Coordinates of C-alpha atoms in Angstrom, one line a residue:
X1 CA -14.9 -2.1 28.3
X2 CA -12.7 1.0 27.7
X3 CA -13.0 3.7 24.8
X4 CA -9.6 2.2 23.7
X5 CA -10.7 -1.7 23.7
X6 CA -14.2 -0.7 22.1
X7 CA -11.9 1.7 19.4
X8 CA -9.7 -1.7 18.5
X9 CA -13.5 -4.0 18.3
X10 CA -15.2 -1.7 16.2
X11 CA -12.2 -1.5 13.9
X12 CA -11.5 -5.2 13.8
X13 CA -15.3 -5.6 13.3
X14 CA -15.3 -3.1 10.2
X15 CA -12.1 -4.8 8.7
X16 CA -13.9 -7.9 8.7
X17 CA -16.8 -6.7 7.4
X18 CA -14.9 -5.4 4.6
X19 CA -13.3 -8.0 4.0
X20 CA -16.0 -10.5 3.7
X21 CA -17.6 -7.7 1.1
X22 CA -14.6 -8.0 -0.8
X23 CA -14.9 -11.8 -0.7
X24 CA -18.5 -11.7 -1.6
X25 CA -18.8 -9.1 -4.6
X26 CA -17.4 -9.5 -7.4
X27 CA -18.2 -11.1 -11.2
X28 CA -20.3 -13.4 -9.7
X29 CA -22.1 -12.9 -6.4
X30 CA -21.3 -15.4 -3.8
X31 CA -23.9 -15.5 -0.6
X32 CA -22.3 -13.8 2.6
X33 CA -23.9 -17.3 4.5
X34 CA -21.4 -19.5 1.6
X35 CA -18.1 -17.5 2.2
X36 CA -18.5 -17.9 6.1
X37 CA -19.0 -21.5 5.6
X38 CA -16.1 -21.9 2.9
X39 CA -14.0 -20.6 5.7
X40 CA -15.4 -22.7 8.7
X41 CA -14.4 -25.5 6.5
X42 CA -10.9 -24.2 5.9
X43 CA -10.2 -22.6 9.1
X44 CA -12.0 -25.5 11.5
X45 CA -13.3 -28.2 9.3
X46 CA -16.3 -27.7 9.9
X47 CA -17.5 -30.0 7.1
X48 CA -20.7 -28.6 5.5
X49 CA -21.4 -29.4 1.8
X50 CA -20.1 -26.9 -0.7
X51 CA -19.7 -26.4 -4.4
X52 CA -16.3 -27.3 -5.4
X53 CA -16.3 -23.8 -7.7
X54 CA -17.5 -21.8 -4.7
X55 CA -15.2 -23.2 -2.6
X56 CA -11.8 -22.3 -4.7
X57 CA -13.1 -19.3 -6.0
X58 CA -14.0 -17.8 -1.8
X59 CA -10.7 -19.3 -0.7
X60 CA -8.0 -19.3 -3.3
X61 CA -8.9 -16.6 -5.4
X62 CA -11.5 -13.9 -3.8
X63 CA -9.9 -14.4 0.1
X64 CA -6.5 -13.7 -0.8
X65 CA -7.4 -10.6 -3.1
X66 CA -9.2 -9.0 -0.5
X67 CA -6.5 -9.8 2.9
X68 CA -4.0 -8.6 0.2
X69 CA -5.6 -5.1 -0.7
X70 CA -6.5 -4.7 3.0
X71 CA -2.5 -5.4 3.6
X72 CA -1.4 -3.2 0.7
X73 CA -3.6 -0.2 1.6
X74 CA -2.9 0.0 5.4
X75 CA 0.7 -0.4 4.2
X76 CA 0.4 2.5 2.0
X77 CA -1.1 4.6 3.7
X78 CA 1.0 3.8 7.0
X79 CA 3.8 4.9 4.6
X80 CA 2.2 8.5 3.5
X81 CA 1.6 9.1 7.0
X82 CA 5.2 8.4 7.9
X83 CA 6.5 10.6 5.0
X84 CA 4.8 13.5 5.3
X85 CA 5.4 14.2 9.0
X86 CA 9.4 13.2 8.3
X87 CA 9.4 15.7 5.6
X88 CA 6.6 17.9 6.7
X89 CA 5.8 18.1 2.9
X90 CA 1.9 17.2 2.5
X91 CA 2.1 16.3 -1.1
X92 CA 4.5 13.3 0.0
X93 CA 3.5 9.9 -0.5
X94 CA 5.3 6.6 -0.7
X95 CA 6.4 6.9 -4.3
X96 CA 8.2 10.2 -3.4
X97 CA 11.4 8.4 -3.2
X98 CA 11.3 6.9 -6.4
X99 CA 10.5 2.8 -4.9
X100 CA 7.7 2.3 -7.7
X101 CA 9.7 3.5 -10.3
X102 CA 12.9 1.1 -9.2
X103 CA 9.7 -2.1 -9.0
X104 CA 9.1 -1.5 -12.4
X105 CA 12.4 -1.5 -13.7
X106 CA 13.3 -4.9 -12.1
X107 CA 9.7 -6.1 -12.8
X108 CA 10.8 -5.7 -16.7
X109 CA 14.5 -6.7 -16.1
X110 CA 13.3 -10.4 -15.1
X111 CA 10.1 -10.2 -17.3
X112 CA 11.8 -9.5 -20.7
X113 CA 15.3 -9.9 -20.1
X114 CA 15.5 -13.4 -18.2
X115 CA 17.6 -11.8 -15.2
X116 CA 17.9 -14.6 -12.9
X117 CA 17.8 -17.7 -15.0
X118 CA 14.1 -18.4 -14.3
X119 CA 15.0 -18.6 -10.8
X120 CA 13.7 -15.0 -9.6
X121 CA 10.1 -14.7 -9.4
X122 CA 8.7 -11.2 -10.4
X123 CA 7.7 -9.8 -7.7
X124 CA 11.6 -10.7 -6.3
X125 CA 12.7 -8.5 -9.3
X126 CA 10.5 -5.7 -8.5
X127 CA 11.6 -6.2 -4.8
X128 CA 15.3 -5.9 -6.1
X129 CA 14.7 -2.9 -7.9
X130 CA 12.5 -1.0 -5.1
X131 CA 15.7 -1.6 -3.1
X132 CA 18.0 -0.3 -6.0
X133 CA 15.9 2.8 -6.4
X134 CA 16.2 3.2 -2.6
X135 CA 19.5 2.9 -2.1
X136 CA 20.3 5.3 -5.6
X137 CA 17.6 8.3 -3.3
X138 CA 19.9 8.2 -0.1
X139 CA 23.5 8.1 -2.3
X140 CA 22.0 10.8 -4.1
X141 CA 21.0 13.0 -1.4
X142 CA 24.1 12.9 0.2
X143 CA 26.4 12.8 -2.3
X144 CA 24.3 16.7 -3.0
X145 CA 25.9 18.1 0.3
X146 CA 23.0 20.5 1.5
X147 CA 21.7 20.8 4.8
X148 CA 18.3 20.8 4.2
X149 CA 17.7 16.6 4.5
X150 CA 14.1 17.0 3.3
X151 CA 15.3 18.6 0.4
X152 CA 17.4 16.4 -0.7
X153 CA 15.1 13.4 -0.1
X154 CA 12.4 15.0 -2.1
X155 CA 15.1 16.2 -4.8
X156 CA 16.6 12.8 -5.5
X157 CA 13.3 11.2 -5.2
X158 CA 12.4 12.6 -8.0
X159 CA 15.8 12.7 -10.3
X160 CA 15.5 8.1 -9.2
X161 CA 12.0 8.2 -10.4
X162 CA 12.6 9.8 -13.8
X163 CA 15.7 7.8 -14.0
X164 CA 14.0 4.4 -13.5
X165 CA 11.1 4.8 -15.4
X166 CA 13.0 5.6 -18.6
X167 CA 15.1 2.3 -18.0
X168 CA 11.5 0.7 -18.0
X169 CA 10.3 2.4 -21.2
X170 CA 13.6 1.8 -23.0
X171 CA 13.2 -1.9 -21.6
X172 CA 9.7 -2.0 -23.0
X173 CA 9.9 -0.4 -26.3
X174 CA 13.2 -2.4 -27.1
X175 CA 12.7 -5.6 -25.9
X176 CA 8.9 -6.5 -25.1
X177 CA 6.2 -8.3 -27.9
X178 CA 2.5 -6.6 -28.2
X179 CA 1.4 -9.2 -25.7
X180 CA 4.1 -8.9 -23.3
X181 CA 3.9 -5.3 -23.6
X182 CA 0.4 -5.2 -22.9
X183 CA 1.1 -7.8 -19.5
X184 CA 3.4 -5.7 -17.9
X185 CA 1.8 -2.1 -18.1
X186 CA -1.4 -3.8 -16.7
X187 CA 0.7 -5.2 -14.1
X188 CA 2.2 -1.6 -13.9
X189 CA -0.8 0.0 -13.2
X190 CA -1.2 -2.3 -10.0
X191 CA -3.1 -5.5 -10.6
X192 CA -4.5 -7.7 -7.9
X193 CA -5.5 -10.8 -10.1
X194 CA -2.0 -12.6 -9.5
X195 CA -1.6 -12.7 -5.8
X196 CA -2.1 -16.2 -3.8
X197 CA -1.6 -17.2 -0.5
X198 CA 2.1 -16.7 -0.3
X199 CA 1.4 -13.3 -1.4
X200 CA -0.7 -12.9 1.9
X201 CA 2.2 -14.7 3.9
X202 CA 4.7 -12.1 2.8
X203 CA 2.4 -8.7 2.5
X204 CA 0.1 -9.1 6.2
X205 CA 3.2 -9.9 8.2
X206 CA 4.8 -6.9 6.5
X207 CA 1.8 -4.3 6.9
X208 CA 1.2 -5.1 10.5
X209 CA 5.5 -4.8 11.3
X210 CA 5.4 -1.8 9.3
X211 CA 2.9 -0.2 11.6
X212 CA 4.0 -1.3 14.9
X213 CA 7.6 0.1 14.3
X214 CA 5.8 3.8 13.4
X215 CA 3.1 3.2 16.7
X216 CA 6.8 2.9 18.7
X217 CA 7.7 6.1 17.1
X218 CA 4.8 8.0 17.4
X219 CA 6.0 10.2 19.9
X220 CA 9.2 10.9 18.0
X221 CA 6.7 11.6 14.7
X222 CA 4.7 14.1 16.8
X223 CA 7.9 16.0 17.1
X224 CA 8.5 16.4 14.1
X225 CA 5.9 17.9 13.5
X226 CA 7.7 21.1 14.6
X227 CA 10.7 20.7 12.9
X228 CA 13.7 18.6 13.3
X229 CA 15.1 21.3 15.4
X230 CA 12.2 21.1 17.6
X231 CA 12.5 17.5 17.9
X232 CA 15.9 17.7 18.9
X233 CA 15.4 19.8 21.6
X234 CA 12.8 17.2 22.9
X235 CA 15.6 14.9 23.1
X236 CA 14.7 12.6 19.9
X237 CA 17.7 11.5 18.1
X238 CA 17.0 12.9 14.9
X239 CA 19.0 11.1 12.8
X240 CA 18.1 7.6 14.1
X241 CA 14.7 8.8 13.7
X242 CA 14.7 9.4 10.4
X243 CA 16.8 6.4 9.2
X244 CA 14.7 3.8 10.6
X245 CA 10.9 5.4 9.6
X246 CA 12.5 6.3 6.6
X247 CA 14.0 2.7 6.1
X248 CA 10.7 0.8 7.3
X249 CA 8.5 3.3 4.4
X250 CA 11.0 2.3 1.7
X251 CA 11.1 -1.4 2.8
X252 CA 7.2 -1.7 3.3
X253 CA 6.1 0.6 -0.2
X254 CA 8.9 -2.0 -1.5
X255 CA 7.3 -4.8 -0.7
X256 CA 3.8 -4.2 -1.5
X257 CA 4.6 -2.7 -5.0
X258 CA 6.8 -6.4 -5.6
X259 CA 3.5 -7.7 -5.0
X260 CA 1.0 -5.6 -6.4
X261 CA 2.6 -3.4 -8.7
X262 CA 2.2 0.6 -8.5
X263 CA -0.7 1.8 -6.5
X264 CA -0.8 5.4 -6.1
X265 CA -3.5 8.2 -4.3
X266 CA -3.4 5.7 -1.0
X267 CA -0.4 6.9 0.5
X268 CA -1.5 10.6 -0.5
X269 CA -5.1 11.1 -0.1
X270 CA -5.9 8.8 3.4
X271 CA -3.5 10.6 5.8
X272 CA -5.2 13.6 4.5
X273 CA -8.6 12.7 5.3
X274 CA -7.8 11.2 8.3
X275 CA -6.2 14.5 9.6
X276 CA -9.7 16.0 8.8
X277 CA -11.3 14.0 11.4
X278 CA -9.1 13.1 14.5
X279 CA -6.1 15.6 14.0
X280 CA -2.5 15.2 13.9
X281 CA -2.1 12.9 17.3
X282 CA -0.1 10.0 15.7
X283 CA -1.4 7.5 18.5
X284 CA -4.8 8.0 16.7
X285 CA -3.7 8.9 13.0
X286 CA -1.6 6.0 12.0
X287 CA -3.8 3.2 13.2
X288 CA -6.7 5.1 11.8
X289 CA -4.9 5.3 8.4
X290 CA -3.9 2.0 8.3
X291 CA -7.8 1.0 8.8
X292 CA -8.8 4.0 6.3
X293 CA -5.9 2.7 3.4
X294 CA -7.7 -1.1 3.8
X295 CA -10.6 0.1 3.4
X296 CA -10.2 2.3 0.1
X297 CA -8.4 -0.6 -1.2
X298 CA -10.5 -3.0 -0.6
X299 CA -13.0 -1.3 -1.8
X300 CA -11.4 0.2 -5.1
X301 CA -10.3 -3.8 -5.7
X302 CA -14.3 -4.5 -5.6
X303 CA -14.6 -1.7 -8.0
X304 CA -12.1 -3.1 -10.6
X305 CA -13.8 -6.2 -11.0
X306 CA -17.6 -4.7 -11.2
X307 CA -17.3 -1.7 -12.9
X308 CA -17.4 -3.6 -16.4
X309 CA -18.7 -6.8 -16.9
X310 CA -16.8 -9.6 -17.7
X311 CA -13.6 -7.0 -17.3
X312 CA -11.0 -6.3 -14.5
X313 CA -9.6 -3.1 -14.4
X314 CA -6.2 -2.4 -13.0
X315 CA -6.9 -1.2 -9.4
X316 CA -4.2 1.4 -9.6
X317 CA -6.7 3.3 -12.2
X318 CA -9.4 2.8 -9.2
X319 CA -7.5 4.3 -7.0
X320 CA -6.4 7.2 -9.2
X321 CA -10.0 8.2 -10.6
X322 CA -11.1 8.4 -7.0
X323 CA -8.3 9.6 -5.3
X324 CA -7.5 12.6 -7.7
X325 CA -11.1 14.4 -7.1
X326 CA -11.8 13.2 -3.4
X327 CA -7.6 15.1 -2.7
X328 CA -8.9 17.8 -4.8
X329 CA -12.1 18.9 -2.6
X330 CA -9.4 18.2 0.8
X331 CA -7.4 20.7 -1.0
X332 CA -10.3 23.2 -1.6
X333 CA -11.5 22.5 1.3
X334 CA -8.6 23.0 3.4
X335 CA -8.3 26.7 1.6
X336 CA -11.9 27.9 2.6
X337 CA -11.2 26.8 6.3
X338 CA -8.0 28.8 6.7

């Protein structure tokens, strides 16, 4: 077996792992033996005799949760790694171009408002908006005329974010009850609890597209890492380049936070620490990401159902009380090593 194939087995074998953790831990402990039999039943009918509770809880609720987070964080984090090359900003992540913000804002226009009739789902709002926001990021940074296309990205980024969430808090404070008030900011704060199989259907499919179309570009995003001057002389077309990673971050952060909700630290703090350990080589680094952002969300889902009893917290706070310190000692660190 080759040191790439054996790479590619370990990492499948620790996704799965994880993944079966995720399944297993939570409220109420399910055996590791129960969940591998809930799913030779599902996946092969393998017919062995299960409680009926145990059996929709593994498949329909704890299942998709877990293949969900693993989705949403390799997603995230394929996106951070995609932005911060581009830009050669470290600090970017994918709600530098204002996508979250633009979720909630169409998150609170169907909520509330009744956009759609009844006919558009939530997360279809949120989608909408994550485009809207999108689309306001690239107008704006044109319509500003400077050369500098990192600068204007980053600029208008944040003039859509600020933008769209005071639509949402003006949408909120004018239009939402206590209880509907409290629903959405929970949902906000990225919350895990809703998502089902067609949830699944839409975010894995997504993830894994979202990464192969980077892996194709990996030795375009290793030019950049010089500059888009220096690409160009390699021969990259810049501008294509940039439009299509660019497109597939906006479209994948879009997606996820439709489903999900606002996540943040992934897309910040994994391409970091991944860096740390195998360099800048994006043939190793996105991949690696991908497995690292699956795992921390995975993980920070288990954590929002175990950290208080008999409560789920929203997995965005998770993220964010474990992200903030472990990308403040990669910041200190990175300090004392220069």
């Amino acid at each position: 077996m080759t040191a790439s194939l054996l790479r590619t087995f370990l990492a499948l074998a620790l996704l799965l792992a994880a993944v079966l953790a995720g399944v297993a831990i939570g409220e109420t402990a399910i055996e590791p033996q129960v969940v591998l039999q809930v799913l030779a039943n599902k996946l092969w009918h393998a017919g062995y005799v299960l409680d009926p509770i145990d059996e929709g809880v593994v498949w329909n609720y704890r299942l998709t949760r877990a293949l969900v987070a693993a989705a949403c964080g390799a997603g995230l984090a394929t996106c951070g790694v995609i932005l911060q090359s581009l830009l050669r900003n470290p600090l970017a992540d994918p709600y530098l171009l204002g996508i979250s913000a633009g979720a909630s804002t169409g998150a609170v226009l169907v909520a509330l408002m009744g956009v759609g009739g009844g006919l558009v789902s939530l997360s279809a709002g949120a989608f909408v908006g994550a485009m809207a926001a999108f689309a306001l990021v690239i107008l704006l940074a044109r319509a500003s005329g400077s050369s500098s296309g990192t600068g204007q990205i980053i600029l208008a980024g944040i003039a859509g974010s600020q933008l769209f969430n005071a639509l949402t808090a003006y949408l909120i404070t004018k239009s939402a009850s206590s209880e509907q008030a409290r629903g959405i900011l929970f949902w906000l704060l990225g919350n895990l609890s809703g998502v089902r199989w067609p949830s699944v259907w839409l975010a894995v499919p997504v993830a894994l597209l979202g990464l192969a179309v980077c892996l194709w570009h990996r030795r375009a995003l290793d030019a950049f890492t010089f500059g888009s001057d220096s690409a160009a002389s390699l021969g990259i077309p810049v501008r294509r380049v940039q439009v299509v990673l660019v497109g597939c971050a906006a479209l994948v952060t879009a997606v996820m936070v439709s489903i999900v909700g606002s996540i943040g630290f992934v897309g910040l703090v994994i391409p970091h620490a991944v860096r740390l350990l195998l360099g800048t080589g994006h043939s190793r680094l996105l991949p690696a990401s991908a497995l690292g952002g699956a795992l921390f969300l995975i993980a920070a889902d288990v954590l929002s159902r175990t950290l208080i009893k008999g409560q789920v917290i929203p997995v965005g706070v998770v993220t964010a009380l474990v992200g903030a310190p472990v990308f403040a000692l990669i910041l200190i660190g990175r300090r004392n090593a220069r």
